[in-house]
Amino acid sequence: MSTEYTGERFLPDECQGEMAIEHYQRYQFARQLVKGKKVLDAACGEGYGSNLLSRTAACVCGLDLDQGAVERARQKYESDRLSFFCGSIEKLPFEDHSFDAVISFETIEHVNGEIQKNFLSEIRRILKPDGILIMSTPNKAVYTDQVKGKNSFHIKEFYVDEFQDFLGGYFQNRKMYCQYPDVGYFISGENEACIIPEKAGKKQEESRYVIAVCSDAPVDCEINTKDLTFFDDSMYYDLNRYVHEKEQEILDMKADAEAFQKHLEEDIRQLKEHIGKLERENRMLKEVRHPLKCLGEKIKRK
C-alpha cells in the first residue's frame, strides 16, 4: 500500500514516462560502478533503486527517513543482499568506513545548506578510504531557471559550478556526467529501424541533471553510457494533449467571460432604464405637487 502520490517521490507503481526513465537510468548507471561492493542507498524511498543495485552489488543498505516507506520496501523486496533502515541523512546510523559506495540520487536539494554539509561529512565518515560517492542533483539553471519553474519540495538547488565546488570540499577527485532529455523527429518505413546519426552530447551547464562520481582515490571508471539511452515518446504526446486541453480550457473560460460580460451589460442596461423611469416618475410627482402646494397656500390666506 503506497502513500498518497505527491509527484515528487518516485513510486514505481504510479510513475511512468519521464520520471520513471530518469530514475531507472540513474540506477542502471550506478550498477556498473558497484559490482561486488557494499553499498548505501541514501534516501532510498520505497526501495526500487536499492533492489536494482542489489543485483550486482555484494549487499545494499537502503536508508530513508520515512518509516512507512522503509516498511513497504521491506515487504516488497526480499533478498539476502538487501536490507532497509530508517534514519536521517544528517546523521547516518552506520560505523566509520563501513561502505564501499554511497548512492544519493535527487536528495541533496531537499535539505538546507547546513544539512547538506552534515550529509557530506557523514558520507566521508562511513566510506572506506578508497570508497566512491555517486550523487545526482538538478541543474538549477535548466531545471528551474530555464523553464521558470519552482519545485516546492526543493530547499537548496545547485548551479553546476556550485555543485562541483561543494563536492570538491569533501573529495579530491570528481567525474561529472550529464543527464538530459532530447527530442528528435524521424522518418522511416513501418517497423523499420531508425538510423540515428551520431551527435554530441550536452555540456554540464546545459543538462537537466548532473551525476557526480567522487572519491579520494582516482576516479577512472569505465561506464557504457550508450546502452543507458532510452526512447519514450509518451511524454511528448502527453504534453501535447495537456497543451490542447489547456487551450480548450482558455477558450471555454473566454466564452464564459464574454457571456458573463454580455449578461452584465444587459443587467446594466435594464438597471439604467429602471433608474430613468424612476427619475421621470419623480419629476412628474414634483410637477403635480407644485400646483397643490400653491393651492394650499391660497386656502390658508383666505
PDB file of C-alpha atoms in Angstrom:
ATOM      1  CA  MET A   1       0.000   0.000   0.000  1.00  0.00           C
ATOM      2  CA  SER A   2       1.736   3.189  -1.156  1.00  0.00           C
ATOM      3  CA  THR A   3       1.437   6.643   0.287  1.00  0.00           C
ATOM      4  CA  GLU A   4      -0.510   9.396  -1.432  1.00  0.00           C
ATOM      5  CA  TYR A   5       1.358  10.344  -4.596  1.00  0.00           C
ATOM      6  CA  THR A   6       2.658  13.925  -4.490  1.00  0.00           C
ATOM      7  CA  GLY A   7       4.532  13.930  -7.780  1.00  0.00           C
ATOM      8  CA  GLU A   8       7.930  14.243  -6.066  1.00  0.00           C
ATOM      9  CA  ARG A   9       8.834  10.858  -4.569  1.00  0.00           C
ATOM     10  CA  PHE A  10       9.290   8.150  -7.169  1.00  0.00           C
ATOM     11  CA  LEU A  11       6.741   5.337  -6.811  1.00  0.00           C
ATOM     12  CA  PRO A  12       7.264   2.598  -9.440  1.00  0.00           C
ATOM     13  CA  ASP A  13       3.611   1.549  -9.437  1.00  0.00           C
ATOM     14  CA  GLU A  14       2.351   5.079 -10.023  1.00  0.00           C
ATOM     15  CA  CYS A  15       5.056   6.880 -12.041  1.00  0.00           C
ATOM     16  CA  GLN A  16       5.546   6.480 -15.764  1.00  0.00           C
ATOM     17  CA  GLY A  17       7.236   8.247 -18.642  1.00  0.00           C
ATOM     18  CA  GLU A  18       9.969  10.775 -17.922  1.00  0.00           C
ATOM     19  CA  MET A  19      10.221  10.297 -14.151  1.00  0.00           C
ATOM     20  CA  ALA A  20      10.412   6.518 -14.452  1.00  0.00           C
ATOM     21  CA  ILE A  21      13.111   6.720 -17.121  1.00  0.00           C
ATOM     22  CA  GLU A  22      15.188   9.243 -15.163  1.00  0.00           C
ATOM     23  CA  HIS A  23      15.233   7.114 -12.023  1.00  0.00           C
ATOM     24  CA  TYR A  24      15.784   3.812 -13.820  1.00  0.00           C
ATOM     25  CA  GLN A  25      18.585   5.324 -15.908  1.00  0.00           C
ATOM     26  CA  ARG A  26      20.464   6.637 -12.854  1.00  0.00           C
ATOM     27  CA  TYR A  27      20.360   3.314 -11.059  1.00  0.00           C
ATOM     28  CA  GLN A  28      21.421   1.431 -14.194  1.00  0.00           C
ATOM     29  CA  PHE A  29      24.312   3.882 -14.398  1.00  0.00           C
ATOM     30  CA  ALA A  30      25.287   3.193 -10.771  1.00  0.00           C
ATOM     31  CA  ARG A  31      25.003  -0.584 -11.164  1.00  0.00           C
ATOM     32  CA  GLN A  32      28.084  -0.522 -13.383  1.00  0.00           C
ATOM     33  CA  LEU A  33      30.134   1.017 -10.561  1.00  0.00           C
ATOM     34  CA  VAL A  34      29.042  -1.062  -7.556  1.00  0.00           C
ATOM     35  CA  LYS A  35      29.687  -4.633  -8.662  1.00  0.00           C
ATOM     36  CA  GLY A  36      30.732  -6.681  -5.661  1.00  0.00           C
ATOM     37  CA  LYS A  37      30.646  -3.646  -3.327  1.00  0.00           C
ATOM     38  CA  LYS A  38      28.870  -2.895  -0.062  1.00  0.00           C
ATOM     39  CA  VAL A  39      26.526  -0.022  -0.904  1.00  0.00           C
ATOM     40  CA  LEU A  40      24.390   2.516   0.942  1.00  0.00           C
ATOM     41  CA  ASP A  41      21.412   3.927  -0.971  1.00  0.00           C
ATOM     42  CA  ALA A  42      20.716   7.128   0.982  1.00  0.00           C
ATOM     43  CA  ALA A  43      17.101   8.357   0.825  1.00  0.00           C
ATOM     44  CA  CYS A  44      16.026   5.137  -0.883  1.00  0.00           C
ATOM     45  CA  GLY A  45      12.281   5.780  -0.764  1.00  0.00           C
ATOM     46  CA  GLU A  46      10.345   2.575  -1.294  1.00  0.00           C
ATOM     47  CA  GLY A  47      13.427   0.621  -2.311  1.00  0.00           C
ATOM     48  CA  TYR A  48      13.044   0.406  -6.086  1.00  0.00           C
ATOM     49  CA  GLY A  49      16.601   1.595  -6.787  1.00  0.00           C
ATOM     50  CA  SER A  50      18.146  -0.339  -3.905  1.00  0.00           C
ATOM     51  CA  ASN A  51      16.684  -3.508  -5.373  1.00  0.00           C
ATOM     52  CA  LEU A  52      18.248  -2.749  -8.778  1.00  0.00           C
ATOM     53  CA  LEU A  53      21.637  -2.118  -7.186  1.00  0.00           C
ATOM     54  CA  SER A  54      21.470  -5.388  -5.241  1.00  0.00           C
ATOM     55  CA  ARG A  55      21.533  -7.350  -8.495  1.00  0.00           C
ATOM     56  CA  THR A  56      25.237  -6.550  -8.944  1.00  0.00           C
ATOM     57  CA  ALA A  57      26.396  -5.287  -5.521  1.00  0.00           C
ATOM     58  CA  ALA A  58      27.582  -7.594  -2.753  1.00  0.00           C
ATOM     59  CA  CYS A  59      24.967  -6.057  -0.447  1.00  0.00           C
ATOM     60  CA  VAL A  60      22.846  -2.895  -0.347  1.00  0.00           C
ATOM     61  CA  CYS A  61      21.503  -0.976   2.639  1.00  0.00           C
ATOM     62  CA  GLY A  62      18.596   1.328   1.848  1.00  0.00           C
ATOM     63  CA  LEU A  63      18.083   4.259   4.222  1.00  0.00           C
ATOM     64  CA  ASP A  64      15.076   6.575   4.400  1.00  0.00           C
ATOM     65  CA  LEU A  65      13.613   8.998   6.937  1.00  0.00           C
ATOM     66  CA  ASP A  66      10.064   7.787   6.265  1.00  0.00           C
ATOM     67  CA  GLN A  67       9.321   4.732   8.411  1.00  0.00           C
ATOM     68  CA  GLY A  68       6.313   3.876   6.232  1.00  0.00           C
ATOM     69  CA  ALA A  69       8.443   3.833   3.082  1.00  0.00           C
ATOM     70  CA  VAL A  70      11.010   1.610   4.822  1.00  0.00           C
ATOM     71  CA  GLU A  71       8.324  -0.861   5.883  1.00  0.00           C
ATOM     72  CA  ARG A  72       6.891  -1.010   2.369  1.00  0.00           C
ATOM     73  CA  ALA A  73      10.382  -1.564   0.939  1.00  0.00           C
ATOM     74  CA  ARG A  74      10.967  -4.457   3.366  1.00  0.00           C
ATOM     75  CA  GLN A  75       7.670  -6.050   2.370  1.00  0.00           C
ATOM     76  CA  LYS A  76       8.161  -5.602  -1.350  1.00  0.00           C
ATOM     77  CA  TYR A  77      11.814  -6.560  -1.786  1.00  0.00           C
ATOM     78  CA  GLU A  78      13.232  -9.617  -0.072  1.00  0.00           C
ATOM     79  CA  SER A  79      16.853 -10.600  -0.625  1.00  0.00           C
ATOM     80  CA  ASP A  80      19.837 -11.751   1.425  1.00  0.00           C
ATOM     81  CA  ARG A  81      21.788  -8.900  -0.161  1.00  0.00           C
ATOM     82  CA  LEU A  82      19.220  -6.200   0.621  1.00  0.00           C
ATOM     83  CA  SER A  83      18.218  -4.508   3.887  1.00  0.00           C
ATOM     84  CA  PHE A  84      16.373  -1.307   4.801  1.00  0.00           C
ATOM     85  CA  PHE A  85      16.803   1.090   7.723  1.00  0.00           C
ATOM     86  CA  CYS A  86      15.004   4.177   8.982  1.00  0.00           C
ATOM     87  CA  GLY A  87      17.292   7.131   9.637  1.00  0.00           C
ATOM     88  CA  SER A  88      18.351  10.652   8.696  1.00  0.00           C
ATOM     89  CA  ILE A  89      20.990  11.620   6.142  1.00  0.00           C
ATOM     90  CA  GLU A  90      22.179  14.250   8.638  1.00  0.00           C
ATOM     91  CA  LYS A  91      23.432  11.521  11.000  1.00  0.00           C
ATOM     92  CA  LEU A  92      23.896   8.206   9.242  1.00  0.00           C
ATOM     93  CA  PRO A  93      23.387   5.238  11.624  1.00  0.00           C
ATOM     94  CA  PHE A  94      26.448   3.308  10.468  1.00  0.00           C
ATOM     95  CA  GLU A  95      30.013   2.772  11.661  1.00  0.00           C
ATOM     96  CA  ASP A  96      33.056   4.538  10.229  1.00  0.00           C
ATOM     97  CA  HIS A  97      34.484   3.190   6.945  1.00  0.00           C
ATOM     98  CA  SER A  98      31.736   0.595   6.562  1.00  0.00           C
ATOM     99  CA  PHE A  99      30.738   1.116   2.896  1.00  0.00           C
ATOM    100  CA  ASP A 100      32.499   0.862  -0.451  1.00  0.00           C
ATOM    101  CA  ALA A 101      29.978   3.142  -2.157  1.00  0.00           C
ATOM    102  CA  VAL A 102      27.207   5.582  -1.300  1.00  0.00           C
ATOM    103  CA  ILE A 103      24.422   6.355  -3.759  1.00  0.00           C
ATOM    104  CA  SER A 104      22.345   9.511  -3.337  1.00  0.00           C
ATOM    105  CA  PHE A 105      20.058  10.456  -6.191  1.00  0.00           C
ATOM    106  CA  GLU A 106      17.926  13.631  -6.052  1.00  0.00           C
ATOM    107  CA  THR A 107      18.341  14.056  -2.289  1.00  0.00           C
ATOM    108  CA  ILE A 108      20.781  16.865  -1.577  1.00  0.00           C
ATOM    109  CA  GLU A 109      18.478  19.607  -2.940  1.00  0.00           C
ATOM    110  CA  HIS A 110      15.740  18.655  -0.468  1.00  0.00           C
ATOM    111  CA  VAL A 111      17.620  19.951   2.583  1.00  0.00           C
ATOM    112  CA  ASN A 112      19.173  23.241   3.642  1.00  0.00           C
ATOM    113  CA  GLY A 113      22.841  24.172   3.396  1.00  0.00           C
ATOM    114  CA  GLU A 114      23.752  23.104   6.911  1.00  0.00           C
ATOM    115  CA  ILE A 115      22.247  19.632   6.490  1.00  0.00           C
ATOM    116  CA  GLN A 116      23.904  19.340   3.070  1.00  0.00           C
ATOM    117  CA  LYS A 117      27.306  19.848   4.711  1.00  0.00           C
ATOM    118  CA  ASN A 118      26.490  17.417   7.512  1.00  0.00           C
ATOM    119  CA  PHE A 119      25.367  14.837   4.961  1.00  0.00           C
ATOM    120  CA  LEU A 120      28.635  15.036   3.022  1.00  0.00           C
ATOM    121  CA  SER A 121      30.656  14.837   6.238  1.00  0.00           C
ATOM    122  CA  GLU A 122      28.716  11.730   7.228  1.00  0.00           C
ATOM    123  CA  ILE A 123      29.284  10.190   3.803  1.00  0.00           C
ATOM    124  CA  ARG A 124      33.025  10.753   4.184  1.00  0.00           C
ATOM    125  CA  ARG A 125      32.907   9.157   7.632  1.00  0.00           C
ATOM    126  CA  ILE A 126      31.173   5.926   6.598  1.00  0.00           C
ATOM    127  CA  LEU A 127      33.040   5.494   3.285  1.00  0.00           C
ATOM    128  CA  LYS A 128      36.194   3.447   3.121  1.00  0.00           C
ATOM    129  CA  PRO A 129      39.309   5.474   2.144  1.00  0.00           C
ATOM    130  CA  ASP A 130      39.009   4.393  -1.493  1.00  0.00           C
ATOM    131  CA  GLY A 131      35.189   4.433  -1.480  1.00  0.00           C
ATOM    132  CA  ILE A 132      33.069   6.303  -4.032  1.00  0.00           C
ATOM    133  CA  LEU A 133      30.065   8.604  -3.851  1.00  0.00           C
ATOM    134  CA  ILE A 134      27.608   8.674  -6.759  1.00  0.00           C
ATOM    135  CA  MET A 135      25.316  11.669  -6.340  1.00  0.00           C
ATOM    136  CA  SER A 136      22.868  13.405  -8.677  1.00  0.00           C
ATOM    137  CA  THR A 137      21.068  16.721  -8.405  1.00  0.00           C
ATOM    138  CA  PRO A 138      19.090  19.001 -10.734  1.00  0.00           C
ATOM    139  CA  ASN A 139      20.993  21.730 -12.521  1.00  0.00           C
ATOM    140  CA  LYS A 140      19.190  24.849 -11.300  1.00  0.00           C
ATOM    141  CA  ALA A 141      19.986  26.764 -14.498  1.00  0.00           C
ATOM    142  CA  VAL A 142      17.944  24.291 -16.593  1.00  0.00           C
ATOM    143  CA  TYR A 143      15.618  22.549 -14.134  1.00  0.00           C
ATOM    144  CA  THR A 144      14.334  25.793 -12.601  1.00  0.00           C
ATOM    145  CA  ASP A 145      15.561  28.979 -14.297  1.00  0.00           C
ATOM    146  CA  GLN A 146      15.184  27.972 -17.943  1.00  0.00           C
ATOM    147  CA  VAL A 147      11.575  26.833 -17.547  1.00  0.00           C
ATOM    148  CA  LYS A 148      10.697  29.478 -14.932  1.00  0.00           C
ATOM    149  CA  GLY A 149       9.589  26.705 -12.606  1.00  0.00           C
ATOM    150  CA  LYS A 150       9.637  26.080  -8.882  1.00  0.00           C
ATOM    151  CA  ASN A 151       9.683  22.771  -7.052  1.00  0.00           C
ATOM    152  CA  SER A 152       8.148  23.322  -3.630  1.00  0.00           C
ATOM    153  CA  PHE A 153       9.956  20.229  -2.299  1.00  0.00           C
ATOM    154  CA  HIS A 154      13.407  21.645  -3.081  1.00  0.00           C
ATOM    155  CA  ILE A 155      15.082  23.805  -0.443  1.00  0.00           C
ATOM    156  CA  LYS A 156      18.545  24.497  -1.890  1.00  0.00           C
ATOM    157  CA  GLU A 157      19.314  23.678  -5.514  1.00  0.00           C
ATOM    158  CA  PHE A 158      22.748  23.971  -7.137  1.00  0.00           C
ATOM    159  CA  TYR A 159      24.137  25.506 -10.279  1.00  0.00           C
ATOM    160  CA  VAL A 160      26.767  23.204 -11.826  1.00  0.00           C
ATOM    161  CA  ASP A 161      29.771  25.199 -10.636  1.00  0.00           C
ATOM    162  CA  GLU A 162      28.288  25.410  -7.125  1.00  0.00           C
ATOM    163  CA  PHE A 163      27.765  21.649  -7.052  1.00  0.00           C
ATOM    164  CA  GLN A 164      31.332  20.998  -8.194  1.00  0.00           C
ATOM    165  CA  ASP A 165      32.722  23.374  -5.557  1.00  0.00           C
ATOM    166  CA  PHE A 166      30.514  21.803  -2.886  1.00  0.00           C
ATOM    167  CA  LEU A 167      31.718  18.274  -3.672  1.00  0.00           C
ATOM    168  CA  GLY A 168      35.295  19.495  -4.032  1.00  0.00           C
ATOM    169  CA  GLY A 169      35.270  20.469  -0.376  1.00  0.00           C
ATOM    170  CA  TYR A 170      34.976  16.783   0.567  1.00  0.00           C
ATOM    171  CA  PHE A 171      36.538  14.713  -2.245  1.00  0.00           C
ATOM    172  CA  GLN A 172      39.819  15.111  -4.107  1.00  0.00           C
ATOM    173  CA  ASN A 173      38.593  13.622  -7.371  1.00  0.00           C
ATOM    174  CA  ARG A 174      35.336  14.063  -9.237  1.00  0.00           C
ATOM    175  CA  LYS A 175      33.988  12.995 -12.618  1.00  0.00           C
ATOM    176  CA  MET A 176      30.770  14.582 -13.857  1.00  0.00           C
ATOM    177  CA  TYR A 177      28.120  13.065 -16.123  1.00  0.00           C
ATOM    178  CA  CYS A 178      25.181  14.756 -17.841  1.00  0.00           C
ATOM    179  CA  GLN A 179      21.589  13.526 -17.778  1.00  0.00           C
ATOM    180  CA  TYR A 180      19.088  15.217 -20.046  1.00  0.00           C
ATOM    181  CA  PRO A 181      16.092  14.567 -22.313  1.00  0.00           C
ATOM    182  CA  ASP A 182      16.192  15.130 -26.049  1.00  0.00           C
ATOM    183  CA  VAL A 183      13.569  15.333 -28.798  1.00  0.00           C
ATOM    184  CA  GLY A 184      14.062  14.041 -32.324  1.00  0.00           C
ATOM    185  CA  TYR A 185      11.965  13.776 -35.466  1.00  0.00           C
ATOM    186  CA  PHE A 186      12.337  10.677 -37.635  1.00  0.00           C
ATOM    187  CA  ILE A 187      11.076   9.318 -40.942  1.00  0.00           C
ATOM    188  CA  SER A 188      11.133   5.577 -41.545  1.00  0.00           C
ATOM    189  CA  GLY A 189       9.183   2.798 -43.167  1.00  0.00           C
ATOM    190  CA  GLU A 190       6.702   0.976 -40.979  1.00  0.00           C
ATOM    191  CA  ASN A 191       8.550  -1.049 -38.343  1.00  0.00           C
ATOM    192  CA  GLU A 192      11.817  -0.044 -39.994  1.00  0.00           C
ATOM    193  CA  ALA A 193      14.723   0.723 -37.674  1.00  0.00           C
ATOM    194  CA  CYS A 194      15.521   4.437 -37.450  1.00  0.00           C
ATOM    195  CA  ILE A 195      19.044   5.497 -38.309  1.00  0.00           C
ATOM    196  CA  ILE A 196      20.128   7.913 -35.599  1.00  0.00           C
ATOM    197  CA  PRO A 197      23.148   9.986 -36.572  1.00  0.00           C
ATOM    198  CA  GLU A 198      25.951  10.402 -34.065  1.00  0.00           C
ATOM    199  CA  LYS A 199      25.546  13.671 -32.224  1.00  0.00           C
ATOM    200  CA  ALA A 200      27.489  15.373 -29.479  1.00  0.00           C
ATOM    201  CA  GLY A 201      26.014  15.276 -26.008  1.00  0.00           C
ATOM    202  CA  LYS A 202      25.239  18.324 -23.897  1.00  0.00           C
ATOM    203  CA  LYS A 203      27.604  20.200 -21.638  1.00  0.00           C
ATOM    204  CA  GLN A 204      27.070  20.030 -17.888  1.00  0.00           C
ATOM    205  CA  GLU A 205      25.668  23.556 -17.829  1.00  0.00           C
ATOM    206  CA  GLU A 206      23.064  22.564 -20.439  1.00  0.00           C
ATOM    207  CA  SER A 207      21.983  19.353 -18.711  1.00  0.00           C
ATOM    208  CA  ARG A 208      18.856  18.971 -16.649  1.00  0.00           C
ATOM    209  CA  TYR A 209      20.659  16.827 -14.074  1.00  0.00           C
ATOM    210  CA  VAL A 210      24.304  16.230 -13.252  1.00  0.00           C
ATOM    211  CA  ILE A 211      25.623  12.976 -11.792  1.00  0.00           C
ATOM    212  CA  ALA A 212      28.906  13.129  -9.915  1.00  0.00           C
ATOM    213  CA  VAL A 213      31.218  10.223  -9.167  1.00  0.00           C
ATOM    214  CA  CYS A 214      33.502  11.276  -6.314  1.00  0.00           C
ATOM    215  CA  SER A 215      36.365   9.669  -4.427  1.00  0.00           C
ATOM    216  CA  ASP A 216      39.701  10.405  -2.815  1.00  0.00           C
ATOM    217  CA  ALA A 217      41.059   7.587  -4.966  1.00  0.00           C
ATOM    218  CA  PRO A 218      41.472   8.196  -8.721  1.00  0.00           C
ATOM    219  CA  VAL A 219      38.096   8.159 -10.490  1.00  0.00           C
ATOM    220  CA  ASP A 220      38.888   6.073 -13.530  1.00  0.00           C
ATOM    221  CA  CYS A 221      35.551   4.417 -14.209  1.00  0.00           C
ATOM    222  CA  GLU A 222      34.507   2.836 -17.472  1.00  0.00           C
ATOM    223  CA  ILE A 223      30.765   3.300 -17.994  1.00  0.00           C
ATOM    224  CA  ASN A 224      28.811   2.258 -21.061  1.00  0.00           C
ATOM    225  CA  THR A 225      26.509   5.263 -21.394  1.00  0.00           C
ATOM    226  CA  LYS A 226      25.204   4.360 -24.869  1.00  0.00           C
ATOM    227  CA  ASP A 227      23.303   1.380 -23.516  1.00  0.00           C
ATOM    228  CA  LEU A 228      21.661   3.698 -20.964  1.00  0.00           C
ATOM    229  CA  THR A 229      19.812   5.662 -23.663  1.00  0.00           C
ATOM    230  CA  PHE A 230      16.033   5.265 -23.603  1.00  0.00           C
ATOM    231  CA  PHE A 231      13.404   6.378 -26.101  1.00  0.00           C
ATOM    232  CA  ASP A 232       9.880   7.108 -24.949  1.00  0.00           C
ATOM    233  CA  ASP A 233       7.523   9.361 -26.903  1.00  0.00           C
ATOM    234  CA  SER A 234       4.668   9.108 -24.383  1.00  0.00           C
ATOM    235  CA  MET A 235       5.666  12.316 -22.597  1.00  0.00           C
ATOM    236  CA  TYR A 236       5.786  14.222 -25.896  1.00  0.00           C
ATOM    237  CA  TYR A 237       2.183  13.281 -26.679  1.00  0.00           C
ATOM    238  CA  ASP A 238       1.108  13.732 -23.064  1.00  0.00           C
ATOM    239  CA  LEU A 239       2.466  17.291 -23.159  1.00  0.00           C
ATOM    240  CA  ASN A 240       0.747  17.984 -26.469  1.00  0.00           C
ATOM    241  CA  ARG A 241      -2.530  16.655 -25.088  1.00  0.00           C
ATOM    242  CA  TYR A 242      -2.068  18.745 -21.953  1.00  0.00           C
ATOM    243  CA  VAL A 243      -1.402  21.882 -24.033  1.00  0.00           C
ATOM    244  CA  HIS A 244      -4.506  21.273 -26.151  1.00  0.00           C
ATOM    245  CA  GLU A 245      -6.602  20.697 -23.025  1.00  0.00           C
ATOM    246  CA  LYS A 246      -5.339  23.975 -21.559  1.00  0.00           C
ATOM    247  CA  GLU A 247      -6.028  25.784 -24.834  1.00  0.00           C
ATOM    248  CA  GLN A 248      -9.608  24.485 -24.768  1.00  0.00           C
ATOM    249  CA  GLU A 249      -9.959  25.497 -21.116  1.00  0.00           C
ATOM    250  CA  ILE A 250      -8.810  29.011 -22.036  1.00  0.00           C
ATOM    251  CA  LEU A 251     -11.288  29.168 -24.920  1.00  0.00           C
ATOM    252  CA  ASP A 252     -14.098  27.942 -22.646  1.00  0.00           C
ATOM    253  CA  MET A 253     -13.146  30.472 -19.961  1.00  0.00           C
ATOM    254  CA  LYS A 254     -13.057  33.236 -22.582  1.00  0.00           C
ATOM    255  CA  ALA A 255     -16.505  32.228 -23.853  1.00  0.00           C
ATOM    256  CA  ASP A 256     -17.831  32.166 -20.265  1.00  0.00           C
ATOM    257  CA  ALA A 257     -16.314  35.581 -19.605  1.00  0.00           C
ATOM    258  CA  GLU A 258     -17.823  37.030 -22.778  1.00  0.00           C
ATOM    259  CA  ALA A 259     -21.229  35.559 -21.906  1.00  0.00           C
ATOM    260  CA  PHE A 260     -20.969  36.938 -18.386  1.00  0.00           C
ATOM    261  CA  GLN A 261     -19.967  40.351 -19.719  1.00  0.00           C
ATOM    262  CA  LYS A 262     -22.900  40.315 -22.146  1.00  0.00           C
ATOM    263  CA  HIS A 263     -25.275  39.321 -19.348  1.00  0.00           C
ATOM    264  CA  LEU A 264     -23.789  42.018 -17.101  1.00  0.00           C
ATOM    265  CA  GLU A 265     -24.162  44.666 -19.817  1.00  0.00           C
ATOM    266  CA  GLU A 266     -27.826  43.679 -20.266  1.00  0.00           C
ATOM    267  CA  ASP A 267     -28.382  43.925 -16.494  1.00  0.00           C
ATOM    268  CA  ILE A 268     -26.764  47.378 -16.504  1.00  0.00           C
ATOM    269  CA  ARG A 269     -28.934  48.476 -19.455  1.00  0.00           C
ATOM    270  CA  GLN A 270     -32.087  47.330 -17.674  1.00  0.00           C
ATOM    271  CA  LEU A 271     -30.969  48.995 -14.451  1.00  0.00           C
ATOM    272  CA  LYS A 272     -30.361  52.275 -16.294  1.00  0.00           C
ATOM    273  CA  GLU A 273     -33.800  52.027 -17.851  1.00  0.00           C
ATOM    274  CA  HIS A 274     -35.337  51.466 -14.427  1.00  0.00           C
ATOM    275  CA  ILE A 275     -33.428  54.433 -12.989  1.00  0.00           C
ATOM    276  CA  GLY A 276     -34.575  56.585 -15.910  1.00  0.00           C
ATOM    277  CA  LYS A 277     -38.182  55.525 -15.277  1.00  0.00           C
ATOM    278  CA  LEU A 278     -37.885  56.390 -11.582  1.00  0.00           C
ATOM    279  CA  GLU A 279     -36.407  59.784 -12.427  1.00  0.00           C
ATOM    280  CA  ARG A 280     -39.286  60.534 -14.824  1.00  0.00           C
ATOM    281  CA  GLU A 281     -41.846  59.497 -12.228  1.00  0.00           C
ATOM    282  CA  ASN A 282     -40.099  61.660  -9.653  1.00  0.00           C
ATOM    283  CA  ARG A 283     -40.281  64.714 -11.960  1.00  0.00           C
ATOM    284  CA  MET A 284     -43.977  64.084 -12.545  1.00  0.00           C
ATOM    285  CA  LEU A 285     -44.605  63.919  -8.805  1.00  0.00           C
ATOM    286  CA  LYS A 286     -42.788  67.231  -8.361  1.00  0.00           C
ATOM    287  CA  GLU A 287     -44.863  68.837 -11.125  1.00  0.00           C
ATOM    288  CA  VAL A 288     -48.116  67.626  -9.532  1.00  0.00           C
ATOM    289  CA  ARG A 289     -47.007  68.597  -6.026  1.00  0.00           C
ATOM    290  CA  HIS A 290     -46.177  72.222  -7.012  1.00  0.00           C
ATOM    291  CA  PRO A 291     -49.751  73.304  -8.037  1.00  0.00           C
ATOM    292  CA  LEU A 292     -51.186  71.517  -4.997  1.00  0.00           C
ATOM    293  CA  LYS A 293     -48.804  73.428  -2.777  1.00  0.00           C
ATOM    294  CA  CYS A 294     -49.820  76.726  -4.329  1.00  0.00           C
ATOM    295  CA  LEU A 295     -53.497  75.861  -3.865  1.00  0.00           C
ATOM    296  CA  GLY A 296     -52.914  75.039  -0.242  1.00  0.00           C
ATOM    297  CA  GLU A 297     -51.235  78.403   0.404  1.00  0.00           C
ATOM    298  CA  LYS A 298     -54.200  80.276  -1.186  1.00  0.00           C
ATOM    299  CA  ILE A 299     -56.636  78.424   1.036  1.00  0.00           C
ATOM    300  CA  LYS A 300     -54.613  79.350   4.108  1.00  0.00           C
ATOM    301  CA  ARG A 301     -54.647  83.077   3.215  1.00  0.00           C
ATOM    302  CA  LYS A 302     -58.419  83.057   2.883  1.00  0.00           C
TER     303      LYS A 302
END
